């Protein structure tokens, strides 16, 4: 996502996308509404302003930050090796994954035994929406899946609903006091 693809208003953020794997050849604008608990508009403006203070007004929104607190340049990234010159200032997918794991651990959160990854951001959103009653169409739109995709419902929502269901609740519970009264 590039800075040029964002429009930030008082109550929402518009993100323009050229295309993605589920929407080939379709230009799309995603509307992210602000919420008091997320403060998305405030956070996005703060991020954009911080980049502007460093002289960055175009290119990727999400960038590698050096230990010095400055944004990495193609030159500083090239010194680190690992194909940084290929991607320029765009983050590698592994960098995003590493950051999610770091923030998860830093926040003191515990997983349910499954590995923590950046994919959890996508899966978690679908699970939360689905268990809150979102329709299949709403799940597809929110996660940008193809129309008719069974992935969000079958891979993220159904396992959670199934895990919450206790089939053994149908089995009568043995009551030792009932036998003593007979």
Short mmCIF file of N, CA and C in Angstrom, two decimals:
data_model
loop_
_atom_site.label_atom_id
_atom_site.label_comp_id
_atom_site.label_asym_id
_atom_site.label_seq_id
_atom_site.Cartn_x
_atom_site.Cartn_y
_atom_site.Cartn_z
N UNK A 1 0.84 -1.17 0.00
CA UNK A 1 0.00 0.00 0.00
C UNK A 1 0.89 1.24 0.00
N UNK A 2 0.68 2.09 -0.95
CA UNK A 2 1.47 3.31 -1.07
C UNK A 2 0.72 4.51 -0.50
N UNK A 3 1.48 5.51 -0.10
CA UNK A 3 0.90 6.74 0.44
C UNK A 3 -0.06 7.38 -0.57
N UNK A 4 0.27 7.28 -1.84
CA UNK A 4 -0.58 7.86 -2.89
C UNK A 4 -1.94 7.17 -2.98
N UNK A 5 -2.05 5.99 -2.41
CA UNK A 5 -3.29 5.21 -2.48
C UNK A 5 -4.23 5.48 -1.31
N UNK A 6 -3.85 6.38 -0.41
CA UNK A 6 -4.64 6.69 0.79
C UNK A 6 -5.31 8.05 0.68
N UNK A 7 -6.53 8.11 1.17
CA UNK A 7 -7.21 9.38 1.40
C UNK A 7 -7.76 9.28 2.82
N UNK A 8 -7.35 10.20 3.67
CA UNK A 8 -7.77 10.18 5.07
C UNK A 8 -8.72 11.35 5.30
N UNK A 9 -9.94 11.04 5.75
CA UNK A 9 -10.92 12.08 6.07
C UNK A 9 -11.10 12.11 7.58
N UNK A 10 -12.08 12.87 8.06
CA UNK A 10 -12.30 12.98 9.50
C UNK A 10 -12.80 11.69 10.14
N UNK A 11 -13.50 10.84 9.36
CA UNK A 11 -14.10 9.66 9.97
C UNK A 11 -13.82 8.34 9.24
N UNK A 12 -12.92 8.38 8.25
CA UNK A 12 -12.60 7.13 7.55
C UNK A 12 -11.32 7.27 6.74
N UNK A 13 -10.82 6.11 6.31
CA UNK A 13 -9.65 6.06 5.45
C UNK A 13 -10.06 5.31 4.19
N UNK A 14 -9.80 5.92 3.04
CA UNK A 14 -10.06 5.28 1.76
C UNK A 14 -8.74 4.72 1.24
N UNK A 15 -8.74 3.46 0.83
CA UNK A 15 -7.55 2.82 0.28
C UNK A 15 -7.88 2.37 -1.13
N UNK A 16 -7.12 2.87 -2.10
CA UNK A 16 -7.31 2.46 -3.48
C UNK A 16 -6.40 1.28 -3.77
N UNK A 17 -6.95 0.24 -4.39
CA UNK A 17 -6.16 -0.92 -4.79
C UNK A 17 -6.27 -1.11 -6.29
N UNK A 18 -5.15 -1.33 -6.92
CA UNK A 18 -5.17 -1.58 -8.36
C UNK A 18 -5.85 -2.91 -8.66
N UNK A 19 -5.44 -3.95 -7.96
CA UNK A 19 -6.04 -5.27 -8.08
C UNK A 19 -5.43 -6.17 -7.03
N UNK A 20 -6.04 -7.32 -6.84
CA UNK A 20 -5.46 -8.34 -5.98
C UNK A 20 -5.76 -9.69 -6.61
N UNK A 21 -5.32 -10.77 -5.99
CA UNK A 21 -5.44 -12.07 -6.65
C UNK A 21 -6.89 -12.51 -6.86
N UNK A 22 -7.81 -12.00 -6.04
CA UNK A 22 -9.21 -12.38 -6.19
C UNK A 22 -9.99 -11.42 -7.09
N UNK A 23 -9.38 -10.29 -7.44
CA UNK A 23 -10.09 -9.27 -8.22
C UNK A 23 -9.21 -8.77 -9.36
N UNK A 24 -8.79 -9.67 -10.22
CA UNK A 24 -7.91 -9.31 -11.34
C UNK A 24 -8.60 -8.31 -12.26
N UNK A 25 -7.86 -7.25 -12.60
CA UNK A 25 -8.37 -6.25 -13.52
C UNK A 25 -9.42 -5.31 -12.95
N UNK A 26 -9.69 -5.41 -11.66
CA UNK A 26 -10.69 -4.55 -11.03
C UNK A 26 -10.02 -3.53 -10.13
N UNK A 27 -10.21 -2.25 -10.41
CA UNK A 27 -9.76 -1.22 -9.48
C UNK A 27 -10.77 -1.17 -8.35
N UNK A 28 -10.28 -1.04 -7.13
CA UNK A 28 -11.20 -1.05 -6.00
C UNK A 28 -10.79 -0.04 -4.96
N UNK A 29 -11.78 0.49 -4.29
CA UNK A 29 -11.52 1.39 -3.18
C UNK A 29 -12.12 0.75 -1.93
N UNK A 30 -11.30 0.57 -0.93
CA UNK A 30 -11.75 0.01 0.35
C UNK A 30 -11.99 1.18 1.29
N UNK A 31 -13.11 1.15 1.97
CA UNK A 31 -13.44 2.20 2.94
C UNK A 31 -13.30 1.61 4.34
N UNK A 32 -12.39 2.19 5.11
CA UNK A 32 -12.17 1.76 6.49
C UNK A 32 -12.75 2.83 7.41
N UNK A 33 -13.85 2.51 8.05
CA UNK A 33 -14.52 3.46 8.94
C UNK A 33 -13.79 3.52 10.27
N UNK A 34 -13.72 4.71 10.81
CA UNK A 34 -13.05 4.88 12.10
C UNK A 34 -13.96 4.37 13.22
N UNK A 35 -13.34 3.93 14.29
CA UNK A 35 -14.05 3.51 15.50
C UNK A 35 -13.29 4.07 16.69
N UNK A 36 -14.00 4.41 17.72
CA UNK A 36 -13.38 5.01 18.89
C UNK A 36 -12.34 4.08 19.52
N UNK A 37 -12.62 2.78 19.51
CA UNK A 37 -11.68 1.84 20.12
C UNK A 37 -10.42 1.63 19.28
N UNK A 38 -10.50 1.85 17.98
CA UNK A 38 -9.33 1.65 17.12
C UNK A 38 -8.59 2.95 16.80
N UNK A 39 -9.34 4.04 16.70
CA UNK A 39 -8.77 5.36 16.38
C UNK A 39 -7.92 5.28 15.10
N UNK A 40 -8.49 4.67 14.08
CA UNK A 40 -7.78 4.43 12.83
C UNK A 40 -7.34 5.73 12.15
N UNK A 41 -8.24 6.72 12.08
CA UNK A 41 -7.90 7.98 11.42
C UNK A 41 -6.72 8.64 12.14
N UNK A 42 -6.78 8.72 13.44
CA UNK A 42 -5.69 9.31 14.23
C UNK A 42 -4.38 8.58 13.98
N UNK A 43 -4.41 7.25 14.01
CA UNK A 43 -3.19 6.45 13.83
C UNK A 43 -2.62 6.58 12.42
N UNK A 44 -3.49 6.57 11.42
CA UNK A 44 -3.00 6.69 10.04
C UNK A 44 -2.42 8.08 9.80
N UNK A 45 -3.08 9.11 10.32
CA UNK A 45 -2.53 10.47 10.16
C UNK A 45 -1.18 10.58 10.87
N UNK A 46 -1.08 10.00 12.04
CA UNK A 46 0.18 10.03 12.80
C UNK A 46 1.29 9.35 12.02
N UNK A 47 0.99 8.21 11.41
CA UNK A 47 1.97 7.47 10.61
C UNK A 47 2.39 8.29 9.39
N UNK A 48 1.43 8.83 8.66
CA UNK A 48 1.72 9.62 7.45
C UNK A 48 2.52 10.88 7.82
N UNK A 49 2.14 11.54 8.92
CA UNK A 49 2.87 12.74 9.36
C UNK A 49 4.30 12.39 9.76
N UNK A 50 4.48 11.26 10.45
CA UNK A 50 5.82 10.83 10.87
C UNK A 50 6.71 10.57 9.67
N UNK A 51 6.15 9.92 8.64
CA UNK A 51 6.91 9.70 7.42
C UNK A 51 7.27 11.02 6.75
N UNK A 52 6.31 11.95 6.71
CA UNK A 52 6.55 13.26 6.10
C UNK A 52 7.67 14.01 6.83
N UNK A 53 7.73 13.88 8.16
CA UNK A 53 8.80 14.52 8.93
C UNK A 53 10.18 14.00 8.51
N UNK A 54 10.21 12.79 7.97
CA UNK A 54 11.46 12.20 7.50
C UNK A 54 11.64 12.42 5.99
N UNK A 55 10.79 13.26 5.42
CA UNK A 55 10.92 13.58 4.01
C UNK A 55 10.27 12.56 3.08
N UNK A 56 9.43 11.69 3.61
CA UNK A 56 8.81 10.64 2.80
C UNK A 56 7.34 11.00 2.58
N UNK A 57 6.99 11.28 1.34
CA UNK A 57 5.61 11.63 1.02
C UNK A 57 5.04 10.76 -0.10
N UNK A 58 5.84 9.84 -0.62
CA UNK A 58 5.38 8.91 -1.65
C UNK A 58 5.94 7.53 -1.33
N UNK A 59 5.40 6.53 -1.99
CA UNK A 59 5.89 5.17 -1.81
C UNK A 59 5.17 4.45 -0.69
N UNK A 60 5.75 3.32 -0.25
CA UNK A 60 5.06 2.45 0.70
C UNK A 60 4.74 3.13 2.03
N UNK A 61 3.56 2.79 2.56
CA UNK A 61 3.17 3.27 3.89
C UNK A 61 3.96 2.51 4.94
N UNK A 62 4.05 1.20 4.79
CA UNK A 62 4.71 0.35 5.79
C UNK A 62 6.15 0.10 5.35
N UNK A 63 7.09 0.46 6.21
CA UNK A 63 8.51 0.40 5.87
C UNK A 63 9.31 -0.16 7.03
N UNK A 64 10.50 -0.60 6.71
CA UNK A 64 11.41 -1.08 7.74
C UNK A 64 11.94 0.11 8.54
N UNK A 65 11.96 -0.04 9.84
CA UNK A 65 12.47 0.99 10.73
C UNK A 65 13.79 0.49 11.32
N UNK A 66 14.82 1.31 11.23
CA UNK A 66 16.12 0.95 11.77
C UNK A 66 16.12 1.10 13.29
N UNK A 67 17.08 0.51 13.94
CA UNK A 67 17.18 0.63 15.41
C UNK A 67 17.32 2.08 15.86
N UNK A 68 17.83 2.92 14.98
CA UNK A 68 17.98 4.34 15.28
C UNK A 68 16.64 5.07 15.30
N UNK A 69 15.57 4.38 14.83
CA UNK A 69 14.26 5.00 14.75
C UNK A 69 13.99 5.67 13.42
N UNK A 70 14.94 5.63 12.52
CA UNK A 70 14.77 6.22 11.19
C UNK A 70 14.26 5.15 10.22
N UNK A 71 13.63 5.61 9.16
CA UNK A 71 13.15 4.70 8.12
C UNK A 71 14.34 4.24 7.29
N UNK A 72 14.38 2.94 7.00
CA UNK A 72 15.46 2.39 6.18
C UNK A 72 15.34 2.89 4.74
N UNK A 73 16.47 3.14 4.14
CA UNK A 73 16.52 3.55 2.73
C UNK A 73 16.93 2.34 1.91
N UNK A 74 16.81 2.41 0.59
CA UNK A 74 17.30 1.29 -0.22
C UNK A 74 18.79 1.00 0.04
N UNK A 75 19.55 2.06 0.32
CA UNK A 75 20.98 1.88 0.58
C UNK A 75 21.23 1.15 1.90
N UNK A 76 20.52 1.55 2.97
CA UNK A 76 20.72 0.88 4.26
C UNK A 76 20.21 -0.55 4.21
N UNK A 77 19.17 -0.77 3.45
CA UNK A 77 18.64 -2.14 3.32
C UNK A 77 19.59 -3.01 2.52
N UNK A 78 20.25 -2.44 1.51
CA UNK A 78 21.18 -3.21 0.69
C UNK A 78 22.38 -3.67 1.52
N UNK A 79 22.77 -2.85 2.50
CA UNK A 79 23.91 -3.21 3.36
C UNK A 79 23.58 -4.43 4.21
N UNK A 80 22.30 -4.64 4.51
CA UNK A 80 21.89 -5.77 5.34
C UNK A 80 21.85 -7.07 4.54
N UNK A 81 21.82 -6.99 3.23
CA UNK A 81 21.77 -8.19 2.40
C UNK A 81 20.37 -8.77 2.36
N UNK A 82 20.25 -9.99 1.88
CA UNK A 82 18.97 -10.66 1.85
C UNK A 82 18.02 -10.17 0.78
N UNK A 83 18.53 -9.64 -0.31
CA UNK A 83 17.66 -9.24 -1.42
C UNK A 83 16.94 -7.93 -1.21
N UNK A 84 17.43 -7.12 -0.28
CA UNK A 84 16.74 -5.86 0.01
C UNK A 84 16.70 -4.94 -1.20
N UNK A 85 17.72 -4.98 -2.04
CA UNK A 85 17.72 -4.09 -3.20
C UNK A 85 16.62 -4.47 -4.18
N UNK A 86 16.24 -5.75 -4.23
CA UNK A 86 15.17 -6.20 -5.10
C UNK A 86 13.84 -5.55 -4.74
N UNK A 87 13.55 -5.48 -3.46
CA UNK A 87 12.26 -4.94 -2.99
C UNK A 87 12.32 -3.45 -2.74
N UNK A 88 13.50 -2.85 -2.82
CA UNK A 88 13.61 -1.43 -2.54
C UNK A 88 13.21 -1.14 -1.11
N UNK A 89 12.25 -0.25 -0.90
CA UNK A 89 11.83 0.11 0.45
C UNK A 89 10.56 -0.63 0.88
N UNK A 90 10.06 -1.52 0.04
CA UNK A 90 8.88 -2.32 0.41
C UNK A 90 9.28 -3.42 1.38
N UNK A 91 8.42 -3.69 2.36
CA UNK A 91 8.69 -4.74 3.33
C UNK A 91 8.61 -6.12 2.69
N UNK A 92 9.46 -7.01 3.18
CA UNK A 92 9.36 -8.41 2.80
C UNK A 92 8.21 -9.02 3.61
N UNK A 93 7.49 -9.99 3.06
CA UNK A 93 6.42 -10.64 3.83
C UNK A 93 6.94 -11.20 5.17
N UNK A 94 8.15 -11.72 5.19
CA UNK A 94 8.69 -12.29 6.42
C UNK A 94 8.88 -11.21 7.48
N UNK A 95 9.18 -9.97 7.06
CA UNK A 95 9.34 -8.88 8.02
C UNK A 95 8.02 -8.62 8.73
N UNK A 96 6.92 -8.62 7.97
CA UNK A 96 5.60 -8.41 8.56
C UNK A 96 5.31 -9.54 9.56
N UNK A 97 5.58 -10.75 9.15
CA UNK A 97 5.36 -11.90 10.03
C UNK A 97 6.19 -11.79 11.31
N UNK A 98 7.45 -11.41 11.17
CA UNK A 98 8.32 -11.25 12.34
C UNK A 98 7.80 -10.18 13.28
N UNK A 99 7.31 -9.07 12.73
CA UNK A 99 6.79 -7.96 13.56
C UNK A 99 5.54 -8.40 14.32
N UNK A 100 4.64 -9.14 13.65
CA UNK A 100 3.43 -9.62 14.33
C UNK A 100 3.80 -10.52 15.50
N UNK A 101 4.75 -11.42 15.30
CA UNK A 101 5.20 -12.29 16.38
C UNK A 101 5.82 -11.48 17.52
N UNK A 102 6.62 -10.48 17.16
CA UNK A 102 7.25 -9.63 18.17
C UNK A 102 6.21 -8.88 19.00
N UNK A 103 5.24 -8.24 18.32
CA UNK A 103 4.20 -7.47 19.03
C UNK A 103 3.35 -8.38 19.90
N UNK A 104 3.06 -9.57 19.43
CA UNK A 104 2.27 -10.53 20.19
C UNK A 104 3.00 -10.88 21.49
N UNK A 105 4.29 -11.20 21.37
CA UNK A 105 5.08 -11.56 22.56
C UNK A 105 5.27 -10.36 23.48
N UNK A 106 5.54 -9.19 22.90
CA UNK A 106 5.76 -7.98 23.70
C UNK A 106 4.51 -7.62 24.50
N UNK A 107 3.34 -7.88 23.93
CA UNK A 107 2.08 -7.58 24.62
C UNK A 107 1.78 -8.61 25.69
N UNK A 108 2.60 -9.67 25.78
CA UNK A 108 2.38 -10.69 26.79
C UNK A 108 1.23 -11.62 26.49
N UNK A 109 0.84 -11.70 25.22
CA UNK A 109 -0.28 -12.55 24.84
C UNK A 109 0.16 -14.00 24.72
N UNK A 110 -0.78 -14.91 24.90
CA UNK A 110 -0.52 -16.35 24.80
C UNK A 110 -1.42 -16.92 23.71
N UNK A 111 -0.88 -17.82 22.90
CA UNK A 111 -1.69 -18.45 21.86
C UNK A 111 -2.36 -19.69 22.44
N UNK A 112 -3.24 -20.27 21.66
CA UNK A 112 -3.92 -21.50 22.08
C UNK A 112 -3.11 -22.73 21.66
N UNK A 113 -1.84 -22.54 21.41
CA UNK A 113 -0.98 -23.64 21.00
C UNK A 113 -0.65 -23.61 19.52
N UNK A 114 -1.48 -22.93 18.74
CA UNK A 114 -1.20 -22.80 17.32
C UNK A 114 -0.16 -21.71 17.13
N UNK A 115 0.64 -21.79 16.07
CA UNK A 115 1.67 -20.76 15.85
C UNK A 115 1.05 -19.40 15.57
N UNK A 116 1.74 -18.36 15.99
CA UNK A 116 1.32 -16.99 15.74
C UNK A 116 1.96 -16.54 14.43
N UNK A 117 1.17 -15.91 13.55
CA UNK A 117 1.72 -15.42 12.29
C UNK A 117 0.88 -14.24 11.81
N UNK A 118 1.39 -13.56 10.80
CA UNK A 118 0.65 -12.42 10.24
C UNK A 118 -0.65 -12.89 9.58
N UNK A 119 -0.72 -14.14 9.17
CA UNK A 119 -1.95 -14.65 8.58
C UNK A 119 -3.09 -14.61 9.60
N UNK A 120 -2.75 -14.65 10.88
CA UNK A 120 -3.76 -14.58 11.92
C UNK A 120 -4.56 -13.29 11.88
N UNK A 121 -3.98 -12.22 11.33
CA UNK A 121 -4.71 -10.96 11.21
C UNK A 121 -5.89 -11.14 10.25
N UNK A 122 -5.65 -11.85 9.17
CA UNK A 122 -6.71 -12.11 8.19
C UNK A 122 -7.69 -13.15 8.74
N UNK A 123 -7.17 -14.23 9.26
CA UNK A 123 -8.01 -15.31 9.77
C UNK A 123 -8.82 -14.84 10.98
N UNK A 124 -8.19 -14.09 11.86
CA UNK A 124 -8.87 -13.62 13.06
C UNK A 124 -10.02 -12.69 12.74
N UNK A 125 -9.82 -11.82 11.76
CA UNK A 125 -10.89 -10.93 11.35
C UNK A 125 -12.09 -11.69 10.82
N UNK A 126 -11.84 -12.70 9.99
CA UNK A 126 -12.93 -13.51 9.44
C UNK A 126 -13.64 -14.27 10.55
N UNK A 127 -12.87 -14.81 11.48
CA UNK A 127 -13.46 -15.56 12.59
C UNK A 127 -14.33 -14.66 13.45
N UNK A 128 -13.82 -13.49 13.79
CA UNK A 128 -14.60 -12.55 14.61
C UNK A 128 -15.89 -12.14 13.91
N UNK A 129 -15.79 -11.82 12.62
CA UNK A 129 -16.99 -11.44 11.87
C UNK A 129 -17.99 -12.59 11.80
N UNK A 130 -17.50 -13.77 11.47
CA UNK A 130 -18.39 -14.92 11.32
C UNK A 130 -19.07 -15.32 12.61
N UNK A 131 -18.34 -15.32 13.70
CA UNK A 131 -18.95 -15.70 14.98
C UNK A 131 -19.85 -14.59 15.52
N UNK A 132 -19.75 -13.40 14.93
CA UNK A 132 -20.63 -12.29 15.32
C UNK A 132 -21.86 -12.19 14.41
N UNK A 133 -22.00 -13.16 13.52
CA UNK A 133 -23.21 -13.22 12.69
C UNK A 133 -23.10 -12.66 11.29
N UNK A 134 -21.90 -12.36 10.80
CA UNK A 134 -21.76 -11.85 9.43
C UNK A 134 -22.23 -12.90 8.43
N UNK A 135 -22.86 -12.44 7.38
CA UNK A 135 -23.30 -13.35 6.32
C UNK A 135 -22.10 -13.76 5.48
N UNK A 136 -22.30 -14.77 4.65
CA UNK A 136 -21.22 -15.19 3.75
C UNK A 136 -20.78 -14.05 2.85
N UNK A 137 -21.75 -13.28 2.34
CA UNK A 137 -21.43 -12.15 1.46
C UNK A 137 -20.61 -11.10 2.20
N UNK A 138 -20.95 -10.83 3.45
CA UNK A 138 -20.21 -9.85 4.24
C UNK A 138 -18.79 -10.34 4.52
N UNK A 139 -18.63 -11.63 4.80
CA UNK A 139 -17.30 -12.20 5.00
C UNK A 139 -16.46 -12.07 3.74
N UNK A 140 -17.05 -12.40 2.59
CA UNK A 140 -16.33 -12.31 1.32
C UNK A 140 -15.87 -10.88 1.06
N UNK A 141 -16.76 -9.93 1.30
CA UNK A 141 -16.43 -8.53 1.03
C UNK A 141 -15.35 -8.03 2.00
N UNK A 142 -15.49 -8.34 3.27
CA UNK A 142 -14.53 -7.86 4.27
C UNK A 142 -13.14 -8.44 4.05
N UNK A 143 -13.07 -9.72 3.70
CA UNK A 143 -11.78 -10.38 3.49
C UNK A 143 -11.31 -10.34 2.06
N UNK A 144 -12.11 -9.75 1.18
CA UNK A 144 -11.78 -9.61 -0.23
C UNK A 144 -11.59 -10.97 -0.91
N UNK A 145 -12.41 -11.95 -0.49
CA UNK A 145 -12.40 -13.23 -1.16
C UNK A 145 -13.30 -13.16 -2.39
N UNK A 146 -13.10 -14.08 -3.32
CA UNK A 146 -13.97 -14.15 -4.49
C UNK A 146 -15.39 -14.45 -4.05
N UNK A 147 -16.35 -13.96 -4.81
CA UNK A 147 -17.75 -14.25 -4.51
C UNK A 147 -17.96 -15.76 -4.57
N UNK A 148 -18.66 -16.29 -3.59
CA UNK A 148 -18.93 -17.72 -3.52
C UNK A 148 -17.81 -18.51 -2.86
N UNK A 149 -16.75 -17.86 -2.43
CA UNK A 149 -15.65 -18.57 -1.79
C UNK A 149 -16.10 -19.21 -0.48
N UNK A 150 -15.74 -20.46 -0.29
CA UNK A 150 -16.10 -21.15 0.95
C UNK A 150 -14.99 -21.02 2.00
N UNK A 151 -13.86 -20.46 1.61
CA UNK A 151 -12.71 -20.40 2.50
C UNK A 151 -13.00 -19.72 3.84
N UNK A 152 -13.57 -18.51 3.85
CA UNK A 152 -13.74 -17.87 5.17
C UNK A 152 -14.64 -18.67 6.09
N UNK A 153 -15.74 -19.17 5.59
CA UNK A 153 -16.69 -19.90 6.43
C UNK A 153 -16.12 -21.25 6.86
N UNK A 154 -15.50 -21.98 5.94
CA UNK A 154 -15.05 -23.34 6.25
C UNK A 154 -13.70 -23.38 6.97
N UNK A 155 -12.81 -22.45 6.67
CA UNK A 155 -11.47 -22.52 7.26
C UNK A 155 -11.35 -21.72 8.55
N UNK A 156 -12.13 -20.64 8.70
CA UNK A 156 -11.95 -19.76 9.85
C UNK A 156 -13.13 -19.73 10.80
N UNK A 157 -14.34 -19.75 10.27
CA UNK A 157 -15.52 -19.60 11.13
C UNK A 157 -16.02 -20.94 11.65
N UNK A 158 -16.24 -21.91 10.77
CA UNK A 158 -16.81 -23.18 11.19
C UNK A 158 -15.98 -23.89 12.25
N UNK A 159 -14.65 -23.96 12.12
CA UNK A 159 -13.89 -24.65 13.19
C UNK A 159 -14.09 -23.99 14.56
N UNK A 160 -14.24 -22.69 14.60
CA UNK A 160 -14.45 -22.01 15.87
C UNK A 160 -15.82 -22.33 16.43
N UNK A 161 -16.83 -22.30 15.57
CA UNK A 161 -18.18 -22.64 16.02
C UNK A 161 -18.24 -24.09 16.46
N UNK A 162 -17.58 -24.98 15.71
CA UNK A 162 -17.57 -26.40 16.09
C UNK A 162 -16.87 -26.61 17.42
N UNK A 163 -15.79 -25.88 17.66
CA UNK A 163 -15.04 -26.03 18.91
C UNK A 163 -15.87 -25.57 20.10
N UNK A 164 -16.77 -24.62 19.89
CA UNK A 164 -17.60 -24.11 20.99
C UNK A 164 -18.77 -25.05 21.27
N UNK A 165 -19.09 -25.91 20.33
CA UNK A 165 -20.23 -26.82 20.48
C UNK A 165 -19.78 -28.06 21.25
N UNK A 166 -20.50 -28.41 22.29
CA UNK A 166 -20.18 -29.58 23.11
C UNK A 166 -21.25 -30.64 22.87
N UNK A 167 -20.94 -31.62 22.03
CA UNK A 167 -21.90 -32.66 21.69
C UNK A 167 -22.29 -33.49 22.91
N UNK A 168 -21.41 -33.58 23.88
CA UNK A 168 -21.69 -34.41 25.05
C UNK A 168 -22.67 -33.75 26.02
N UNK A 169 -23.07 -32.51 25.75
CA UNK A 169 -24.10 -31.88 26.58
C UNK A 169 -25.43 -32.61 26.47
N UNK A 170 -25.61 -33.37 25.39
CA UNK A 170 -26.85 -34.12 25.18
C UNK A 170 -26.91 -35.36 26.07
N UNK A 171 -25.76 -35.80 26.56
CA UNK A 171 -25.71 -36.99 27.40
C UNK A 171 -26.13 -36.61 28.81
N UNK A 172 -27.09 -37.35 29.38
CA UNK A 172 -27.52 -37.02 30.75
C UNK A 172 -26.35 -37.14 31.73
N UNK A 173 -26.33 -36.26 32.69
CA UNK A 173 -25.30 -36.26 33.72
C UNK A 173 -25.74 -37.19 34.83
N UNK A 174 -24.83 -38.03 35.28
CA UNK A 174 -25.13 -38.94 36.37
C UNK A 174 -25.28 -38.13 37.66
N UNK A 175 -26.38 -38.33 38.35
CA UNK A 175 -26.63 -37.65 39.61
C UNK A 175 -26.63 -38.69 40.72
N UNK A 176 -25.54 -38.77 41.51
CA UNK A 176 -25.44 -39.80 42.57
C UNK A 176 -26.54 -39.64 43.62
N UNK A 177 -27.07 -38.47 43.85
CA UNK A 177 -28.12 -38.28 44.83
C UNK A 177 -29.44 -38.89 44.36
N UNK A 178 -29.65 -38.98 43.08
CA UNK A 178 -30.89 -39.57 42.54
C UNK A 178 -30.97 -41.03 42.91
N UNK A 179 -29.86 -41.78 42.89
CA UNK A 179 -29.86 -43.19 43.24
C UNK A 179 -30.13 -43.38 44.74
N UNK A 180 -29.60 -42.51 45.56
CA UNK A 180 -29.76 -42.64 47.01
C UNK A 180 -31.21 -42.44 47.43
N UNK A 181 -31.98 -41.69 46.66
CA UNK A 181 -33.36 -41.42 47.02
C UNK A 181 -34.28 -42.56 46.62
N UNK A 182 -33.88 -43.43 45.74
CA UNK A 182 -34.73 -44.51 45.26
C UNK A 182 -34.89 -45.61 46.26
#
